[in-house]
Amino acid sequence: MIKMDPDLSLTQKILPDDPDKKPQAKQLQTRADYLIKLLNKDLARKEAQRLSGADEIVSVKHPHKKFKAEKENEEKPEPDIGIKKEAEEKRETKEKENKRDLKREKKEKEDKKELKEKDIKEKRENKVKESTQKEKEVKEEKINEIKSENKEKTKKNQLLDTPVHITATSEPVPISEESEELDQKTFSVCKERMRPVKAALKQLDRPEKGLSEREQLEHTRQCLIKIGDHITECLKEYTNPEQIKQWRKNLWIFVSKFTEFDARKLHKLYKHAIKKRQESQQHNDQNISSNVNTHVIRNPDVERLKENT
């Protein structure tokens, strides 16, 4: 092959492996046709020059023959003119074909260029869209992370601000969902007001070891009475019923942080303990009164002696 001939050095110059590079087979064919056309044109010109030169020589040597030849030429058309016309027509046809081929090639190039530019534009737009989408996703992920971190921080702060009550087994017990929470300011006020009964609060859910169940209950009841009495003393500084009700609730909620019972249950237990204490006091008063009466009845002589004296 011409391409592989090392003497011509055309391996990298024609029919490249990349289909987008030129010259390919079509371009080579067009160039070959154009060269053949030029060669035909040159041959026709040389042939015409040769014939015209021969006619001049003949006319000089044999003028009568020239007259005879001219007469014969007048009678019948010269074959050279027909050949020339045919060659001219072929040349014009080839030129038209070449022009059409060039136009077609030009159009194909333009179409390929447009398609290539369109593809490049679409790829660029797709890259921009992908990068925009990725940036959007990254931003959303960061926002979600920030939100989750803020939620976790808020939860941690709430846990730090509001203490978890400790049971007798020294294990934290989760606060009941029904129990109400205190804000930091109210919690601090309650903490200061309940400071005098701090020991009772700590012992409320931590009875001393070695006590029986009944003794533990009595110990818890005594701590609860002490705490409740202190709350009652604290409420005496208020005159507005609504304030009394609200601060009673807040203080019992504070107490509930030290035990597994909620504020309502603790207040109920305190009222029950107060009622029991009152009954016990009444019972003791009755016993004292009966003892005094019995003593008076059993010692009438002493009374009589007092009267005589």
PDB file of N, CA, C and O in Angstrom, residues 223-264:
ATOM      1  N   CYS A 223     -39.400  12.333 106.740  1.00  0.00           N
ATOM      2  CA  CYS A 223     -38.708  13.250 105.805  1.00  0.00           C
ATOM      3  C   CYS A 223     -39.713  14.044 104.987  1.00  0.00           C
ATOM      4  O   CYS A 223     -39.562  15.252 104.775  1.00  0.00           O
ATOM      5  N   LEU A 224     -40.761  13.359 104.535  1.00  0.00           N
ATOM      6  CA  LEU A 224     -41.786  14.006 103.720  1.00  0.00           C
ATOM      7  C   LEU A 224     -42.534  15.068 104.528  1.00  0.00           C
ATOM      8  O   LEU A 224     -42.828  16.157 104.020  1.00  0.00           O
ATOM      9  N   ILE A 225     -42.831  14.744 105.803  1.00  0.00           N
ATOM     10  CA  ILE A 225     -43.517  15.722 106.655  1.00  0.00           C
ATOM     11  C   ILE A 225     -42.637  16.941 106.871  1.00  0.00           C
ATOM     12  O   ILE A 225     -43.103  18.087 106.807  1.00  0.00           O
ATOM     13  N   LYS A 226     -41.340  16.714 107.096  1.00  0.00           N
ATOM     14  CA  LYS A 226     -40.414  17.819 107.304  1.00  0.00           C
ATOM     15  C   LYS A 226     -40.350  18.713 106.071  1.00  0.00           C
ATOM     16  O   LYS A 226     -40.392  19.953 106.158  1.00  0.00           O
ATOM     17  N   ILE A 227     -40.270  18.070 104.906  1.00  0.00           N
ATOM     18  CA  ILE A 227     -40.206  18.828 103.639  1.00  0.00           C
ATOM     19  C   ILE A 227     -41.514  19.576 103.404  1.00  0.00           C
ATOM     20  O   ILE A 227     -41.531  20.757 103.038  1.00  0.00           O
ATOM     21  N   GLY A 228     -42.654  18.875 103.605  1.00  0.00           N
ATOM     22  CA  GLY A 228     -43.954  19.505 103.386  1.00  0.00           C
ATOM     23  C   GLY A 228     -44.200  20.674 104.322  1.00  0.00           C
ATOM     24  O   GLY A 228     -44.747  21.709 103.918  1.00  0.00           O
ATOM     25  N   ASP A 229     -43.808  20.524 105.597  1.00  0.00           N
ATOM     26  CA  ASP A 229     -43.965  21.626 106.548  1.00  0.00           C
ATOM     27  C   ASP A 229     -43.138  22.840 106.119  1.00  0.00           C
ATOM     28  O   ASP A 229     -43.586  23.995 106.241  1.00  0.00           O
ATOM     29  N   HIS A 230     -41.948  22.570 105.590  1.00  0.00           N
ATOM     30  CA  HIS A 230     -41.110  23.676 105.128  1.00  0.00           C
ATOM     31  C   HIS A 230     -41.756  24.376 103.929  1.00  0.00           C
ATOM     32  O   HIS A 230     -41.706  25.617 103.822  1.00  0.00           O
ATOM     33  N   ILE A 231     -42.337  23.594 103.013  1.00  0.00           N
ATOM     34  CA  ILE A 231     -43.040  24.192 101.870  1.00  0.00           C
ATOM     35  C   ILE A 231     -44.203  25.055 102.361  1.00  0.00           C
ATOM     36  O   ILE A 231     -44.435  26.164 101.857  1.00  0.00           O
ATOM     37  N   THR A 232     -44.936  24.559 103.361  1.00  0.00           N
ATOM     38  CA  THR A 232     -46.047  25.338 103.912  1.00  0.00           C
ATOM     39  C   THR A 232     -45.560  26.657 104.502  1.00  0.00           C
ATOM     40  O   THR A 232     -46.185  27.714 104.333  1.00  0.00           O
ATOM     41  N   GLU A 233     -44.401  26.628 105.174  1.00  0.00           N
ATOM     42  CA  GLU A 233     -43.824  27.847 105.718  1.00  0.00           C
ATOM     43  C   GLU A 233     -43.426  28.819 104.604  1.00  0.00           C
ATOM     44  O   GLU A 233     -43.610  30.036 104.732  1.00  0.00           O
ATOM     45  N   CYS A 234     -42.879  28.265 103.524  1.00  0.00           N
ATOM     46  CA  CYS A 234     -42.473  29.115 102.406  1.00  0.00           C
ATOM     47  C   CYS A 234     -43.672  29.795 101.749  1.00  0.00           C
ATOM     48  O   CYS A 234     -43.568  30.923 101.261  1.00  0.00           O
ATOM     49  N   LEU A 235     -44.811  29.109 101.735  1.00  0.00           N
ATOM     50  CA  LEU A 235     -45.995  29.648 101.061  1.00  0.00           C
ATOM     51  C   LEU A 235     -46.687  30.733 101.886  1.00  0.00           C
ATOM     52  O   LEU A 235     -47.567  31.429 101.361  1.00  0.00           O
ATOM     53  N   LYS A 236     -46.316  30.899 103.139  1.00  0.00           N
ATOM     54  CA  LYS A 236     -46.981  31.885 103.981  1.00  0.00           C
ATOM     55  C   LYS A 236     -46.665  33.321 103.562  1.00  0.00           C
ATOM     56  O   LYS A 236     -47.397  34.236 103.917  1.00  0.00           O
ATOM     57  N   GLU A 237     -45.576  33.489 102.800  1.00  0.00           N
ATOM     58  CA  GLU A 237     -45.233  34.841 102.379  1.00  0.00           C
ATOM     59  C   GLU A 237     -46.111  35.332 101.231  1.00  0.00           C
ATOM     60  O   GLU A 237     -46.040  36.495 100.852  1.00  0.00           O
ATOM     61  N   TYR A 238     -46.895  34.430 100.647  1.00  0.00           N
ATOM     62  CA  TYR A 238     -47.798  34.821  99.564  1.00  0.00           C
ATOM     63  C   TYR A 238     -49.221  34.977 100.088  1.00  0.00           C
ATOM     64  O   TYR A 238     -49.652  34.234 100.971  1.00  0.00           O
ATOM     65  N   THR A 239     -49.940  35.912  99.492  1.00  0.00           N
ATOM     66  CA  THR A 239     -51.357  36.127  99.849  1.00  0.00           C
ATOM     67  C   THR A 239     -52.277  35.811  98.683  1.00  0.00           C
ATOM     68  O   THR A 239     -53.451  35.506  98.888  1.00  0.00           O
ATOM     69  N   ASN A 240     -51.737  35.892  97.486  1.00  0.00           N
ATOM     70  CA  ASN A 240     -52.546  35.604  96.304  1.00  0.00           C
ATOM     71  C   ASN A 240     -52.727  34.092  96.164  1.00  0.00           C
ATOM     72  O   ASN A 240     -51.746  33.347  96.092  1.00  0.00           O
ATOM     73  N   PRO A 241     -53.981  33.592  96.122  1.00  0.00           N
ATOM     74  CA  PRO A 241     -54.215  32.133  96.012  1.00  0.00           C
ATOM     75  C   PRO A 241     -53.554  31.517  94.790  1.00  0.00           C
ATOM     76  O   PRO A 241     -53.087  30.380  94.840  1.00  0.00           O
ATOM     77  N   GLU A 242     -53.541  32.263  93.681  1.00  0.00           N
ATOM     78  CA  GLU A 242     -52.941  31.716  92.465  1.00  0.00           C
ATOM     79  C   GLU A 242     -51.431  31.531  92.637  1.00  0.00           C
ATOM     80  O   GLU A 242     -50.867  30.522  92.218  1.00  0.00           O
ATOM     81  N   GLN A 243     -50.791  32.507  93.276  1.00  0.00           N
ATOM     82  CA  GLN A 243     -49.349  32.382  93.534  1.00  0.00           C
ATOM     83  C   GLN A 243     -49.058  31.233  94.489  1.00  0.00           C
ATOM     84  O   GLN A 243     -48.090  30.483  94.296  1.00  0.00           O
ATOM     85  N   ILE A 244     -49.890  31.099  95.514  1.00  0.00           N
ATOM     86  CA  ILE A 244     -49.706  29.989  96.461  1.00  0.00           C
ATOM     87  C   ILE A 244     -49.807  28.649  95.739  1.00  0.00           C
ATOM     88  O   ILE A 244     -48.985  27.748  95.937  1.00  0.00           O
ATOM     89  N   LYS A 245     -50.833  28.546  94.905  1.00  0.00           N
ATOM     90  CA  LYS A 245     -51.046  27.287  94.170  1.00  0.00           C
ATOM     91  C   LYS A 245     -49.866  26.996  93.232  1.00  0.00           C
ATOM     92  O   LYS A 245     -49.371  25.860  93.170  1.00  0.00           O
ATOM     93  N   GLN A 246     -49.392  28.044  92.529  1.00  0.00           N
ATOM     94  CA  GLN A 246     -48.310  27.855  91.575  1.00  0.00           C
ATOM     95  C   GLN A 246     -47.004  27.482  92.257  1.00  0.00           C
ATOM     96  O   GLN A 246     -46.292  26.559  91.836  1.00  0.00           O
ATOM     97  N   TRP A 247     -46.670  28.173  93.376  1.00  0.00           N
ATOM     98  CA  TRP A 247     -45.407  27.884  94.041  1.00  0.00           C
ATOM     99  C   TRP A 247     -45.447  26.568  94.812  1.00  0.00           C
ATOM    100  O   TRP A 247     -44.425  25.912  94.979  1.00  0.00           O
ATOM    101  N   ARG A 248     -46.639  26.181  95.298  1.00  0.00           N
ATOM    102  CA  ARG A 248     -46.753  24.847  95.904  1.00  0.00           C
ATOM    103  C   ARG A 248     -46.434  23.787  94.863  1.00  0.00           C
ATOM    104  O   ARG A 248     -45.702  22.820  95.114  1.00  0.00           O
ATOM    105  N   LYS A 249     -46.987  23.990  93.664  1.00  0.00           N
ATOM    106  CA  LYS A 249     -46.733  23.045  92.565  1.00  0.00           C
ATOM    107  C   LYS A 249     -45.239  23.034  92.200  1.00  0.00           C
ATOM    108  O   LYS A 249     -44.635  21.969  92.040  1.00  0.00           O
ATOM    109  N   ASN A 250     -44.628  24.231  92.068  1.00  0.00           N
ATOM    110  CA  ASN A 250     -43.213  24.308  91.687  1.00  0.00           C
ATOM    111  C   ASN A 250     -42.313  23.629  92.722  1.00  0.00           C
ATOM    112  O   ASN A 250     -41.389  22.882  92.375  1.00  0.00           O
ATOM    113  N   LEU A 251     -42.592  23.867  94.008  1.00  0.00           N
ATOM    114  CA  LEU A 251     -41.747  23.297  95.057  1.00  0.00           C
ATOM    115  C   LEU A 251     -41.883  21.785  95.120  1.00  0.00           C
ATOM    116  O   LEU A 251     -40.892  21.064  95.323  1.00  0.00           O
ATOM    117  N   TRP A 252     -43.098  21.267  94.962  1.00  0.00           N
ATOM    118  CA  TRP A 252     -43.269  19.807  94.962  1.00  0.00           C
ATOM    119  C   TRP A 252     -42.668  19.176  93.710  1.00  0.00           C
ATOM    120  O   TRP A 252     -42.175  18.047  93.755  1.00  0.00           O
ATOM    121  N   ILE A 253     -42.679  19.900  92.583  1.00  0.00           N
ATOM    122  CA  ILE A 253     -41.989  19.397  91.381  1.00  0.00           C
ATOM    123  C   ILE A 253     -40.487  19.306  91.640  1.00  0.00           C
ATOM    124  O   ILE A 253     -39.819  18.345  91.254  1.00  0.00           O
ATOM    125  N   PHE A 254     -39.954  20.318  92.335  1.00  0.00           N
ATOM    126  CA  PHE A 254     -38.529  20.280  92.694  1.00  0.00           C
ATOM    127  C   PHE A 254     -38.228  19.084  93.587  1.00  0.00           C
ATOM    128  O   PHE A 254     -37.217  18.394  93.415  1.00  0.00           O
ATOM    129  N   VAL A 255     -39.122  18.811  94.549  1.00  0.00           N
ATOM    130  CA  VAL A 255     -38.919  17.669  95.447  1.00  0.00           C
ATOM    131  C   VAL A 255     -38.970  16.361  94.662  1.00  0.00           C
ATOM    132  O   VAL A 255     -38.240  15.401  94.966  1.00  0.00           O
ATOM    133  N   SER A 256     -39.816  16.324  93.613  1.00  0.00           N
ATOM    134  CA  SER A 256     -39.964  15.079  92.845  1.00  0.00           C
ATOM    135  C   SER A 256     -38.680  14.691  92.115  1.00  0.00           C
ATOM    136  O   SER A 256     -38.538  13.546  91.685  1.00  0.00           O
ATOM    137  N   LYS A 257     -37.741  15.643  91.941  1.00  0.00           N
ATOM    138  CA  LYS A 257     -36.483  15.319  91.277  1.00  0.00           C
ATOM    139  C   LYS A 257     -35.608  14.389  92.117  1.00  0.00           C
ATOM    140  O   LYS A 257     -34.664  13.793  91.605  1.00  0.00           O
ATOM    141  N   PHE A 258     -35.940  14.274  93.427  1.00  0.00           N
ATOM    142  CA  PHE A 258     -35.115  13.464  94.326  1.00  0.00           C
ATOM    143  C   PHE A 258     -35.734  12.098  94.613  1.00  0.00           C
ATOM    144  O   PHE A 258     -35.206  11.357  95.448  1.00  0.00           O
ATOM    145  N   THR A 259     -36.815  11.780  93.955  1.00  0.00           N
ATOM    146  CA  THR A 259     -37.458  10.491  94.171  1.00  0.00           C
ATOM    147  C   THR A 259     -38.139  10.046  92.899  1.00  0.00           C
ATOM    148  O   THR A 259     -38.199  10.803  91.916  1.00  0.00           O
ATOM    149  N   GLU A 260     -38.639   8.826  92.887  1.00  0.00           N
ATOM    150  CA  GLU A 260     -39.270   8.298  91.686  1.00  0.00           C
ATOM    151  C   GLU A 260     -40.731   8.691  91.566  1.00  0.00           C
ATOM    152  O   GLU A 260     -41.359   8.423  90.542  1.00  0.00           O
ATOM    153  N   PHE A 261     -41.301   9.322  92.608  1.00  0.00           N
ATOM    154  CA  PHE A 261     -42.688   9.756  92.548  1.00  0.00           C
ATOM    155  C   PHE A 261     -42.790  11.150  91.945  1.00  0.00           C
ATOM    156  O   PHE A 261     -41.864  11.955  92.062  1.00  0.00           O
ATOM    157  N   ASP A 262     -43.942  11.431  91.309  1.00  0.00           N
ATOM    158  CA  ASP A 262     -44.131  12.760  90.752  1.00  0.00           C
ATOM    159  C   ASP A 262     -44.656  13.711  91.828  1.00  0.00           C
ATOM    160  O   ASP A 262     -44.932  13.308  92.963  1.00  0.00           O
ATOM    161  N   ALA A 263     -44.792  14.992  91.477  1.00  0.00           N
ATOM    162  CA  ALA A 263     -45.163  16.026  92.447  1.00  0.00           C
ATOM    163  C   ALA A 263     -46.549  15.764  93.040  1.00  0.00           C
ATOM    164  O   ALA A 263     -46.778  15.923  94.246  1.00  0.00           O
ATOM    165  N   ARG A 264     -47.486  15.366  92.217  1.00  0.00           N
ATOM    166  CA  ARG A 264     -48.854  15.142  92.694  1.00  0.00           C
ATOM    167  C   ARG A 264     -48.901  14.012  93.716  1.00  0.00           C
ATOM    168  O   ARG A 264     -49.563  14.106  94.759  1.00  0.00           O
TER     169      ARG A 264
END
